[in-house]
Coordinates of C-alpha atoms and ligand atoms in Angstrom, one line a residue:
X1 CA -29.7 5.2 17.5
X2 CA -29.2 7.1 14.3
X3 CA -28.4 4.8 11.0
X4 CA -26.6 6.6 8.5
X5 CA -26.1 5.3 4.4
X6 CA -22.5 6.0 3.2
X7 CA -21.9 6.1 -0.4
X8 CA -18.9 3.7 -1.7
X9 CA -17.7 2.3 -4.8
X10 CA -16.8 -1.5 -5.5
X11 CA -13.3 -2.7 -4.9
X12 CA -12.6 -5.4 -7.5
X13 CA -10.5 -7.8 -5.3
X14 CA -13.1 -9.1 -2.6
X15 CA -13.7 -12.4 -3.8
X16 CA -13.4 -15.1 -0.8
X17 CA -10.6 -18.1 -1.0
X18 CA -10.7 -21.3 0.7
X19 CA -11.6 -19.6 3.8
X20 CA -13.0 -16.1 3.7
X21 CA -11.5 -12.7 2.7
X22 CA -7.9 -12.7 3.0
X23 CA -5.7 -9.8 2.5
X24 CA -2.9 -7.6 3.7
X25 CA -4.0 -5.5 6.9
X26 CA -3.4 -2.4 4.9
X27 CA -5.7 -3.2 2.1
X28 CA -8.5 -3.8 4.6
X29 CA -7.8 -0.2 6.4
X30 CA -8.5 1.5 3.0
X31 CA -11.4 3.4 3.5
X32 CA -14.6 1.5 3.1
X33 CA -12.8 -1.5 2.3
X34 CA -14.1 -3.6 5.5
X35 CA -17.3 -1.8 5.2
X36 CA -18.1 -2.9 1.7
X37 CA -17.3 -6.4 2.2
X38 CA -19.4 -6.5 5.4
X39 CA -22.3 -4.6 3.7
X40 CA -22.0 -7.2 0.6
X41 CA -22.5 -10.0 3.2
X42 CA -25.3 -8.7 5.1
X43 CA -27.0 -7.9 1.7
X44 CA -26.7 -11.2 0.7
X45 CA -28.5 -12.7 3.7
X46 CA -32.1 -12.8 3.8
X47 CA -34.4 -11.8 6.6
X48 CA -31.8 -10.9 8.8
X49 CA -34.3 -8.4 11.0
X50 CA -34.1 -9.2 14.6
X51 CA -31.5 -12.2 14.3
X52 CA -28.6 -12.6 16.2
X53 CA -25.0 -12.6 14.8
X54 CA -21.8 -14.0 16.6
X55 CA -18.8 -11.8 16.4
X56 CA -15.0 -12.4 17.5
X57 CA -11.7 -12.8 16.1
X58 CA -8.2 -14.2 16.9
X59 CA -6.8 -10.9 18.5
X60 CA -4.5 -9.9 15.6
X61 CA -3.7 -6.3 14.6
X62 CA -7.0 -4.6 13.7
X63 CA -9.3 -7.1 15.1
X64 CA -10.7 -4.6 17.7
X65 CA -11.5 -1.6 15.6
X66 CA -12.8 -4.0 12.9
X67 CA -15.2 -5.4 15.6
X68 CA -16.5 -1.7 16.4
X69 CA -17.3 -1.3 12.9
X70 CA -19.2 -4.1 12.6
X71 CA -21.0 -3.9 15.7
X72 CA -22.3 -0.7 14.3
X73 CA -23.4 -1.9 11.1
X74 CA -25.1 -5.0 12.4
X75 CA -27.4 -2.4 14.3
X76 CA -27.9 -0.6 11.0
X77 CA -28.7 -3.6 9.0
X78 CA -31.3 -4.7 11.2
X79 CA -29.8 -7.5 13.6
X80 CA -31.3 -7.8 16.8
X81 CA -28.4 -8.7 18.8
X82 CA -24.7 -9.1 18.7
X83 CA -22.7 -11.8 20.8
X84 CA -19.1 -11.0 21.1
X85 CA -16.2 -12.5 22.3
X86 CA -14.8 -10.6 25.6
X87 CA -11.8 -8.1 24.2
X88 CA -13.0 -9.4 20.8
X89 CA -11.4 -12.7 20.8
X90 CA -13.1 -16.1 19.8
X91 CA -11.5 -18.9 18.2
X92 CA -13.0 -20.2 15.2
X93 CA -14.1 -23.6 16.7
X94 CA -15.7 -21.5 19.8
X95 CA -17.3 -19.1 17.5
X96 CA -18.6 -22.2 15.7
X97 CA -20.2 -23.5 19.0
X98 CA -21.6 -20.3 20.3
X99 CA -23.5 -20.1 16.8
X100 CA -24.8 -23.4 17.2
X101 CA -25.6 -22.8 21.2
X102 CA -27.4 -19.7 20.6
X103 CA -29.0 -20.7 17.3
X104 CA -27.6 -17.8 16.1
X105 CA -28.4 -16.6 12.3
X106 CA -24.7 -16.7 11.7
X107 CA -21.2 -15.3 12.7
X108 CA -18.4 -13.4 11.4
X109 CA -15.1 -14.4 12.3
X110 CA -11.8 -12.1 11.9
X111 CA -8.9 -13.9 11.4
X112 CA -6.2 -14.9 8.6
X113 CA -5.5 -18.1 10.5
X114 CA -2.1 -19.1 10.2
X115 CA -0.8 -16.2 8.4
X116 CA 1.2 -13.7 10.2
X117 CA -0.5 -10.8 12.1
X118 CA 0.6 -6.6 12.2
X119 CA 0.0 -3.8 10.3
X120 CA 2.3 -5.1 7.4
X121 CA 1.0 -8.6 7.7
X122 CA -2.4 -9.9 7.1
X123 CA -6.1 -10.0 8.2
X124 CA -9.3 -11.6 7.1
X125 CA -12.9 -12.1 7.4
X126 CA -15.2 -15.2 7.3
X127 CA -19.0 -15.3 7.4
X128 CA -20.3 -18.7 8.9
X129 CA -23.9 -19.9 8.7
X130 CA -26.3 -21.0 11.2
X131 CA -25.2 -24.4 11.5
X132 CA -21.8 -22.9 12.6
X133 CA -19.9 -23.6 9.4
X134 CA -18.1 -21.5 7.0
X135 CA -20.3 -20.4 4.2
X136 CA -20.7 -22.6 1.4
X137 CA -19.8 -21.4 -2.2
X138 CA -23.2 -20.0 -3.2
X139 CA -23.0 -17.8 -0.1
X140 CA -19.2 -16.8 -1.0
X141 CA -20.2 -16.3 -4.8
X142 CA -23.1 -14.0 -3.8
X143 CA -21.1 -11.9 -1.5
X144 CA -18.4 -11.6 -4.1
X145 CA -21.2 -10.9 -6.7
X146 CA -22.8 -8.0 -4.5
X147 CA -19.4 -6.6 -3.7
X148 CA -19.1 -5.9 -7.3
X149 CA -21.9 -3.4 -7.6
X150 CA -22.2 -1.9 -4.0
X151 CA -23.1 1.8 -4.0
X152 CA -23.6 2.2 0.0
X153 CA -23.3 0.9 3.3
X154 CA -25.3 1.2 6.4
X155 CA -23.8 1.8 9.8
X156 CA -25.5 3.2 13.0
X157 CA -24.2 6.2 15.2
X158 CA -23.5 4.3 18.2
X159 CA -20.5 4.9 20.6
X160 CA -17.8 2.4 20.6
X161 CA -18.7 -0.4 22.8
X162 CA -16.8 -1.6 25.8
X163 CA -15.4 -5.0 24.7
X164 CA -13.7 -6.1 27.8
X165 CA -16.9 -6.0 30.2
X166 CA -18.9 -9.2 30.5
X167 CA -22.7 -8.6 30.1
X168 CA -25.4 -7.2 27.9
X169 CA -26.1 -3.6 27.1
X170 CA -28.5 -2.3 24.4
X171 CA -32.1 -2.2 24.2
X172 CA -35.0 -4.1 22.9
X173 CA -34.2 -3.3 19.3
X174 CA -30.5 -4.0 19.3
X175 CA -28.3 -5.5 22.0
X176 CA -24.9 -6.5 22.6
X177 CA -23.6 -9.1 24.8
X178 CA -19.8 -9.8 25.5
X179 CA -19.4 -13.3 26.7
X180 CA -16.5 -15.1 28.1
X181 CA -14.9 -16.8 24.9
X182 CA -13.8 -19.9 26.9
X183 CA -16.3 -21.2 28.9
X184 CA -19.0 -22.7 26.7
X185 CA -16.2 -23.9 24.8
X186 CA -14.4 -25.5 27.5
X187 CA -17.7 -27.0 28.9
X188 CA -18.4 -28.7 25.4
X189 CA -14.9 -30.5 25.5
X190 CA -15.6 -31.8 29.0
X191 CA -19.0 -33.3 27.4
X192 CA -16.8 -35.1 24.5
X193 CA -13.9 -36.3 26.5
X194 CA -13.1 -38.3 29.5
X195 CA -11.7 -35.5 31.6
X196 CA -11.2 -37.2 35.1
X197 CA -9.3 -40.1 33.3
X198 CA -6.9 -37.7 31.4
X199 CA -6.5 -35.4 34.5
X200 CA -5.5 -38.8 36.3
X201 CA -3.0 -39.6 33.5
X202 CA -1.4 -36.1 33.8
X203 CA -1.7 -36.1 38.0
X204 CA 0.2 -39.6 37.7
X205 CA 2.9 -38.4 35.4
X206 CA 2.1 -40.8 33.1
X207 CA 1.3 -38.2 30.6
X208 CA 3.6 -34.9 30.4
X209 CA 2.4 -32.1 28.3
X210 CA 3.4 -29.2 26.4
X211 CA 1.2 -27.0 24.3
X212 CA 2.4 -24.0 22.0
X213 CA -0.5 -21.4 21.8
X214 CA 2.2 -19.4 19.4
X215 CA 0.9 -16.2 20.8
X216 CA -2.5 -16.9 19.3
X217 CA -5.9 -17.2 20.4
X218 CA -5.7 -20.7 22.1
X219 CA -3.7 -19.2 24.8
X220 CA -6.8 -18.6 27.0
X221 CA -8.4 -21.7 26.1
X222 CA -5.5 -23.9 26.7
X223 CA -4.6 -22.4 30.1
X224 CA -8.4 -23.0 31.3
X225 CA -8.6 -26.5 29.9
X226 CA -5.1 -28.0 30.5
X227 CA -3.8 -26.1 33.3
X228 CA -7.0 -25.1 35.4
X229 CA -9.3 -28.4 34.3
X230 CA -6.9 -31.0 33.7
X231 CA -4.3 -30.0 36.4
X232 CA -1.1 -30.0 33.8
X233 CA 1.8 -28.3 35.8
X234 CA 2.1 -24.4 35.3
X235 CA 4.0 -23.3 32.4
X236 CA 2.6 -26.5 30.3
X237 CA 1.2 -24.0 28.0
X238 CA 3.9 -21.9 26.6
X239 CA 3.4 -18.5 24.6
X240 CA 0.0 -18.3 26.1
X241 CA -0.8 -14.5 25.9
X242 CA -2.5 -13.6 22.6
X243 CA -0.4 -11.1 20.9
X244 CA -1.6 -8.6 18.0
X245 CA 1.3 -9.8 15.6
X246 CA 1.6 -13.0 17.4
X247 CA 5.2 -12.1 19.0
X248 CA 6.5 -11.4 15.2
X249 CA 6.0 -15.1 14.5
X250 CA 4.0 -17.1 12.1
X251 CA 1.3 -18.9 13.9
X252 CA 1.2 -22.2 11.9
X253 CA 1.7 -25.1 13.9
X254 CA 4.1 -27.2 12.0
X255 CA 7.9 -28.4 12.4
X256 CA 9.2 -25.0 11.0
X257 CA 7.2 -22.2 12.9
X258 CA 6.4 -24.1 16.1
X259 CA 10.3 -24.4 16.5
X260 CA 10.5 -24.0 20.1
X261 CA 8.1 -26.7 20.5
X262 CA 10.0 -28.9 18.0
X263 CA 13.1 -28.5 19.8
X264 CA 11.6 -29.5 23.1
X265 CA 10.0 -32.5 21.8
X266 CA 13.2 -33.8 20.0
X267 CA 15.3 -32.5 22.8
X268 CA 16.6 -34.4 25.9
X269 CA 13.9 -35.1 28.7
X270 CA 10.9 -34.1 26.4
X271 CA 7.5 -34.3 27.7
X272 CA 5.4 -37.3 26.7
X273 CA 2.9 -35.3 24.4
X274 CA 3.5 -32.1 22.8
X275 CA 1.0 -30.2 20.7
X276 CA 0.1 -26.7 18.9
X277 CA -2.6 -24.6 17.5
X278 CA -2.5 -21.8 14.9
X279 CA -3.9 -18.0 14.7
X280 CA -7.6 -19.1 15.1
X281 CA -7.4 -22.1 16.8
X282 CA -8.4 -24.3 14.5
X283 CA -5.3 -26.2 13.6
X284 CA -3.1 -28.8 15.5
X285 CA -0.2 -30.5 15.3
X286 CA 0.5 -33.6 17.3
X287 CA 4.1 -34.5 18.9
X288 CA 5.4 -37.5 20.9
X289 CA 8.6 -37.4 22.4
X290 CA 10.9 -37.6 19.5
X291 CA 8.0 -38.1 17.4
X292 CA 5.7 -36.2 14.8
X293 CA 2.4 -37.1 13.5
X294 CA 1.5 -36.2 10.3
X295 CA -2.0 -34.8 10.4
X296 CA -2.9 -37.2 7.7
X297 CA -2.0 -40.0 9.9
X298 CA -3.4 -38.2 13.2
X299 CA -6.9 -38.5 11.4
X300 CA -6.5 -42.1 10.4
X301 CA -5.4 -43.0 14.0
X302 CA -8.4 -41.0 15.5
X303 CA -10.8 -42.9 13.1
X304 CA -9.3 -46.2 14.0
X305 CA -9.7 -45.4 17.8
X306 CA -12.7 -43.4 17.7
X307 CA -14.6 -45.9 20.0
X308 CA -12.3 -45.2 22.9
X309 CA -13.5 -41.7 23.2
X310 CA -16.7 -41.2 25.0
X311 CA -18.2 -39.0 22.1
X312 CA -17.7 -41.9 19.6
X313 CA -18.2 -44.9 22.0
X314 CA -21.1 -46.0 19.2
X315 CA -18.5 -45.8 16.3
X316 CA -18.4 -43.6 13.4
X317 CA -21.3 -43.4 10.6
X318 CA -18.1 -42.3 8.2
X319 CA -15.2 -40.2 7.7
X320 CA -14.1 -37.7 5.0
X321 CA -11.2 -36.2 4.1
X322 CA -9.8 -33.2 1.7
X323 CA -8.9 -34.4 -1.5
X324 CA -4.9 -33.9 -1.2
X325 CA -5.0 -35.5 2.3
X326 CA -3.4 -38.9 2.4
X327 CA -5.5 -42.2 1.8
X328 CA -4.7 -43.2 5.1
X329 CA -8.1 -42.6 6.7
X330 CA -9.5 -44.5 3.6
X331 CA -7.8 -47.8 4.7
X332 CA -9.3 -47.3 8.2
X333 CA -12.9 -47.0 6.8
X334 CA -12.6 -50.0 4.6
X335 CA -11.5 -51.9 7.6
X336 CA -14.3 -51.1 9.5
X337 CA -16.7 -51.2 6.3
X338 CA -18.0 -47.1 7.0
X339 CA -18.0 -44.7 3.9
X340 CA -15.1 -42.3 3.3
X341 CA -16.0 -39.0 1.5
X342 CA -13.2 -37.2 -0.7
X343 CA -14.2 -33.5 -0.6
X344 CA -12.2 -30.4 -2.2
X345 CA -9.8 -28.5 0.2
X346 CA -11.3 -26.3 2.6
X347 CA -13.8 -27.1 5.8
X348 CA -17.0 -25.4 4.1
X349 CA -17.2 -28.9 2.0
X350 CA -17.6 -31.0 5.3
X351 CA -20.7 -29.1 6.6
X352 CA -23.2 -30.7 4.6
X353 CA -22.0 -34.4 5.3
X354 CA -21.8 -33.7 8.8
X355 CA -25.2 -32.2 9.0
X356 CA -26.6 -35.2 7.0
X357 CA -24.8 -37.4 9.6
X358 CA -23.0 -39.2 7.0
X359 CA -19.9 -38.5 8.9
X360 CA -18.7 -37.7 12.3
X361 CA -15.0 -37.4 11.7
X362 CA -13.1 -35.6 8.9
X363 CA -9.6 -33.6 8.4
X364 CA -7.3 -32.1 6.1
X365 CA -3.4 -32.7 5.6
X366 CA -2.9 -28.9 6.4
X367 CA -3.0 -29.8 10.4
X368 CA -6.9 -29.6 10.6
X369 CA -9.0 -32.3 12.2
X370 CA -12.7 -31.9 13.4
X371 CA -15.8 -33.7 14.2
X372 CA -19.6 -33.2 14.3
X373 CA -19.5 -31.2 17.7
X374 CA -18.8 -28.2 15.6
X375 CA -18.4 -27.2 12.0
X376 CA -15.0 -26.0 11.8
X377 CA -11.9 -27.9 12.1
X378 CA -11.0 -27.5 15.9
X379 CA -7.1 -27.5 17.0
X380 CA -7.8 -28.2 21.0
X381 CA -10.5 -30.9 20.3
X382 CA -7.7 -32.8 18.4
X383 CA -5.4 -32.4 21.3
X384 CA -7.8 -33.8 23.8
X385 CA -8.8 -36.5 21.6
X386 CA -5.3 -37.8 21.4
X387 CA -4.7 -36.9 25.4
X388 CA -7.8 -39.1 26.1
X389 CA -6.3 -41.9 23.7
X390 CA -3.2 -41.4 25.5
X391 CA -5.0 -42.1 29.1
X392 CA -6.8 -45.0 27.9
X393 CA -4.0 -46.7 26.0
X394 CA -1.1 -46.0 28.2
X395 CA 1.3 -46.0 25.5
X396 CA 3.4 -43.8 23.9
X397 CA 2.4 -41.4 20.7
X398 CA 5.2 -43.4 18.7
X399 CA 4.0 -46.6 19.7
X400 CA 0.2 -45.9 18.9
X401 CA 1.2 -44.7 15.3
X402 CA 3.5 -47.5 14.8
X403 CA 1.1 -49.9 15.5
X404 CA -1.3 -48.2 13.5
X405 CA 1.3 -48.4 10.5
X406 CA 1.9 -52.2 11.4
X407 CA -2.2 -52.8 11.0
X408 CA -2.7 -50.3 8.0
X409 CA 0.5 -49.9 6.4
X410 CA 2.0 -46.5 6.2
X411 CA 0.9 -43.6 3.9
X412 CA 4.4 -42.0 3.7
X413 CA 3.2 -38.3 3.2
X414 CA 4.9 -34.7 2.3
X415 CA 3.5 -31.3 1.0
X416 CA 5.9 -29.2 -0.9
X417 CA 5.0 -25.5 -1.2
X418 CA 6.2 -22.9 -3.6
X419 CA 5.1 -19.2 -2.1
X420 CA 5.0 -16.0 -3.8
X421 CA 5.2 -17.3 -7.1
X422 CA 4.2 -14.9 -10.2
X423 CA 0.7 -15.4 -11.3
X424 CA 1.3 -15.8 -15.0
X425 CA 4.0 -18.6 -14.1
X426 CA 1.5 -20.4 -11.9
X427 CA -1.0 -20.1 -14.7
X428 CA 1.5 -21.4 -17.1
X429 CA 2.4 -24.4 -14.7
X430 CA -1.4 -25.5 -14.5
X431 CA -2.0 -25.1 -18.2
X432 CA 1.0 -27.4 -18.8
X433 CA 0.0 -29.6 -16.6
X434 CA -3.4 -29.8 -17.9
X435 CA -2.2 -30.5 -21.2
X436 CA -0.4 -33.7 -20.1
X437 CA -3.4 -35.0 -18.1
X438 CA -4.9 -37.0 -21.3
X439 CA -1.5 -38.6 -22.0
X440 CA -0.7 -39.9 -18.7
X441 CA -2.9 -42.9 -17.9
X442 CA -1.1 -46.0 -18.6
X443 CA 2.6 -44.4 -18.6
X444 CA 4.9 -45.7 -16.1
X445 CA 6.6 -42.9 -14.7
X446 CA 9.7 -43.2 -12.2
X447 CA 8.6 -47.1 -11.9
X448 CA 4.9 -46.0 -11.0
X449 CA 2.4 -47.0 -13.6
X450 CA -0.4 -44.1 -13.6
X451 CA -3.7 -45.2 -13.2
X452 CA -5.8 -41.9 -13.4
X453 CA -4.9 -38.1 -14.4
X454 CA -7.4 -35.7 -13.8
X455 CA -8.7 -32.4 -12.3
X456 CA -10.7 -32.8 -9.2
X457 CA -14.7 -32.3 -9.5
X458 CA -17.0 -32.6 -6.3
X459 CA -20.5 -32.9 -6.4
X460 CA -21.9 -32.4 -3.0
X461 CA -23.8 -35.8 -2.2
X462 CA -26.2 -33.8 -0.2
X463 CA -27.3 -30.6 -2.1
X464 CA -25.7 -31.4 -5.6
X465 CA -23.7 -28.5 -6.1
X466 CA -20.7 -29.1 -8.1
X467 CA -17.1 -27.4 -7.2
X468 CA -14.8 -27.8 -10.3
X469 CA -10.9 -27.1 -10.8
X470 CA -10.0 -28.5 -7.2
X471 CA -6.5 -29.6 -8.2
X472 CA -4.7 -32.1 -10.4
X473 CA -4.4 -35.7 -9.1
X474 CA -2.3 -38.1 -10.7
X475 CA -2.8 -41.6 -8.9
X476 CA -0.7 -44.5 -9.7
X477 CA -1.5 -48.3 -9.6
X478 CA 0.4 -49.0 -6.3
X479 CA -1.6 -46.3 -4.7
X480 CA 1.2 -43.5 -5.0
X481 CA -0.4 -39.9 -5.8
X482 CA 1.0 -36.7 -6.9
X483 CA -1.7 -33.6 -6.2
X484 CA -1.0 -30.1 -7.6
X485 CA -3.4 -27.3 -6.4
X486 CA -2.9 -23.5 -6.2
X487 CA -3.7 -22.1 -2.5
X488 CA -6.8 -20.2 -1.8
X489 CA -5.6 -18.4 1.5
X490 CA -2.4 -16.5 0.4
X491 CA -2.0 -12.8 0.1
X492 CA 1.1 -12.4 -2.1
X493 CA 1.2 -13.8 -5.6
X494 CA 0.2 -17.4 -5.9
X495 CA 1.0 -20.5 -3.7
X496 CA 1.8 -23.8 -5.6
X497 CA 1.3 -26.8 -3.3
X498 CA 2.4 -30.3 -4.2
X499 CA 1.1 -33.0 -2.4
X500 CA 3.2 -36.6 -2.3
X501 CA 2.4 -39.7 -0.9
X502 CA 3.6 -43.4 -1.1
X503 CA 1.9 -46.2 0.4
X504 CA 4.6 -48.7 2.2
X505 CA 3.5 -51.9 4.2
X506 CA 7.1 -53.0 4.8
X507 CA 7.2 -52.7 8.5
X508 CA 11.1 -52.6 8.0
X509 CA 10.5 -49.3 6.0
X510 CA 8.2 -47.5 8.4
X511 CA 10.9 -45.2 9.8
X512 CA 11.8 -44.1 6.5
X513 CA 12.5 -40.4 6.5
X514 CA 9.6 -39.2 4.2
X515 CA 11.8 -37.1 2.1
X516 CA 14.4 -39.9 1.3
X517 CA 11.3 -42.4 0.9
X518 CA 9.1 -39.8 -1.6
X519 CA 12.4 -38.7 -3.6
X520 CA 11.6 -40.3 -6.8
X521 CA 8.1 -38.9 -6.7
X522 CA 9.5 -35.4 -5.7
X523 CA 11.9 -35.5 -8.7
X524 CA 8.7 -37.0 -10.9
X525 CA 6.6 -33.9 -9.8
X526 CA 9.4 -31.3 -10.6
X527 CA 9.5 -33.0 -14.4
X528 CA 5.8 -32.8 -14.7
X529 CA 4.9 -29.2 -13.5
X530 CA 8.4 -27.5 -13.8
X531 CA 8.0 -25.3 -11.0
X532 CA 11.6 -24.9 -10.3
X533 CA 12.6 -24.5 -13.9
X534 CA 10.0 -22.0 -14.3
X535 CA 10.4 -20.0 -11.3
X536 CA 14.4 -20.3 -10.8
X537 CA 13.4 -21.2 -7.2
X538 CA 15.6 -24.2 -6.0
X539 CA 13.8 -25.6 -3.5
X540 CA 10.0 -25.3 -1.9
X541 CA 9.4 -22.5 0.5
X542 CA 8.0 -24.8 3.1
X543 CA 7.9 -28.5 3.5
X544 CA 5.7 -30.1 6.0
Ligands
VG1_601 C1 -5.4 -23.9 3.4 C2 -5.1 -25.3 3.7 C3 -6.9 -26.0 3.7 C4 -7.4 -25.4 4.9 C5 -7.3 -23.7 4.5 C6 -7.9 -22.9 5.8 O1 -6.0 -23.7 2.3 O2 -4.4 -26.3 2.7 O3 -6.9 -27.4 4.0 O4 -8.8 -25.4 5.1 O5 -6.0 -23.2 4.9 O6 -7.4 -23.3 7.0 P1 -5.0 -23.4 1.0 O7 -6.3 -22.9 -0.2 O8 -4.1 -22.1 1.2 O9 -4.4 -24.7 0.5 V1 -7.4 -21.9 8.3 O10 -6.4 -23.0 9.6 O11 -6.4 -20.9 7.3 O12 -8.6 -21.4 8.4
CO602 CO1 -6.8 -21.6 11.5

């Protein structure tokens, strides 16, 4: 094996966002672009010689060719072994598990998650550390710094690897193992949940299931787990074949993008349970017959019922949610007398809390829920948790959530996204918001008295690191909140996210439509941030 050094020049835009580096595929396909970023990562890591790297992606366009490049660069940079999912496929949570299981040094996951894929769409890459979780900020900062000074990358002259045949190849210095992407993950799920109970509930018809894989990575996982292991009827998993462009769709599990599933679940003869996952398999959407569970409520319901699941039979040490996620889970934590941590957006902030066993369950409003079994959010895991819960309780999804609201109150919640806003307009919006912050506390706005108005900073309770500018929060004395943030995963302009919530204890009002119930807060948010006025947009691009 011959190693080569190739001269290169820095690109100035290789700063990872909320979840790795995401760009248009064509940006990644520029000569040296991928190579530079991968070399910047390898250069920033210590003592990689002889170590194991896990490698896989969500199967989107450019996945296979990027994998071939990375294998050759891993060899030239001294890794001893690369473990690769067959066909170049690994869901994000499966990659996390495989890193942990094999005590690998780390992993590279190729995905732009819920963003569309294809030659004119998005591609992405993120590095996960040895606990299986996304690289914390001190790493991603180092990757970016290194990318700004890089002058060469190293690559081995190896033939392309056959990604489709299982088994190990190579020699004592460098080997490549192609593994089944599903087996280890499916085995782990079997340890966490009561598979026989779920299988019985499905076999008896008590649970009927529809899962939409959105032509993305969870197809093969869901087929194996739901149809083969849990005996769901063939065809219960729809859009099960991963496609390089996700069939032209937007692999984002929400009511707008998983429309086929939503139509089924709100149509006649709907199954009792519906779910979907995203491009890389870490998100989940949960539906009952004629019923949508918000991700924030889902997290709270899972926390409240954790003891019913084998993995959590001894209870939870604590829980965590990202800052913009609704406060529903806080109420559960308070009731059970366990801590609830509030972290910035992005899964990397949960890693230390999970490692230190301060929490065992955590989630985000963006259709992300997960636990201590891996260090990523996990779409199929959340679906299995719900299936296990339904099988234990023998009640409908809607009934379980309504009972939860009766006990804890309902945090009526919605997120409004304004996409592709010009960067200077977005900065103007935030400057304008920041100027108002000192004057807001004590004021009564749309009938709500402002309790606090600040820009969220987080100090990690384990390593003391501080993350600033994590979104603007306006909290009211009645529990309502408005949060403003800029997305860190978009690839075009800026995306403004407005998160809205209002707490309702009156059971008679629990069935209200969220947009109606939040109407006055929605209007107030516009008064404060002026996004419509400043952009000329008449409505949000996406409402979830
Ligand atoms: C979004 C979500 C965030 C999530 C991130 C990665 O980030 O809001 O909660 O962790 O995507 O999810 P942002 O910065 O665009 O708001 V995934 O499924 O892309 O790995
Ligand atoms: Co994702």
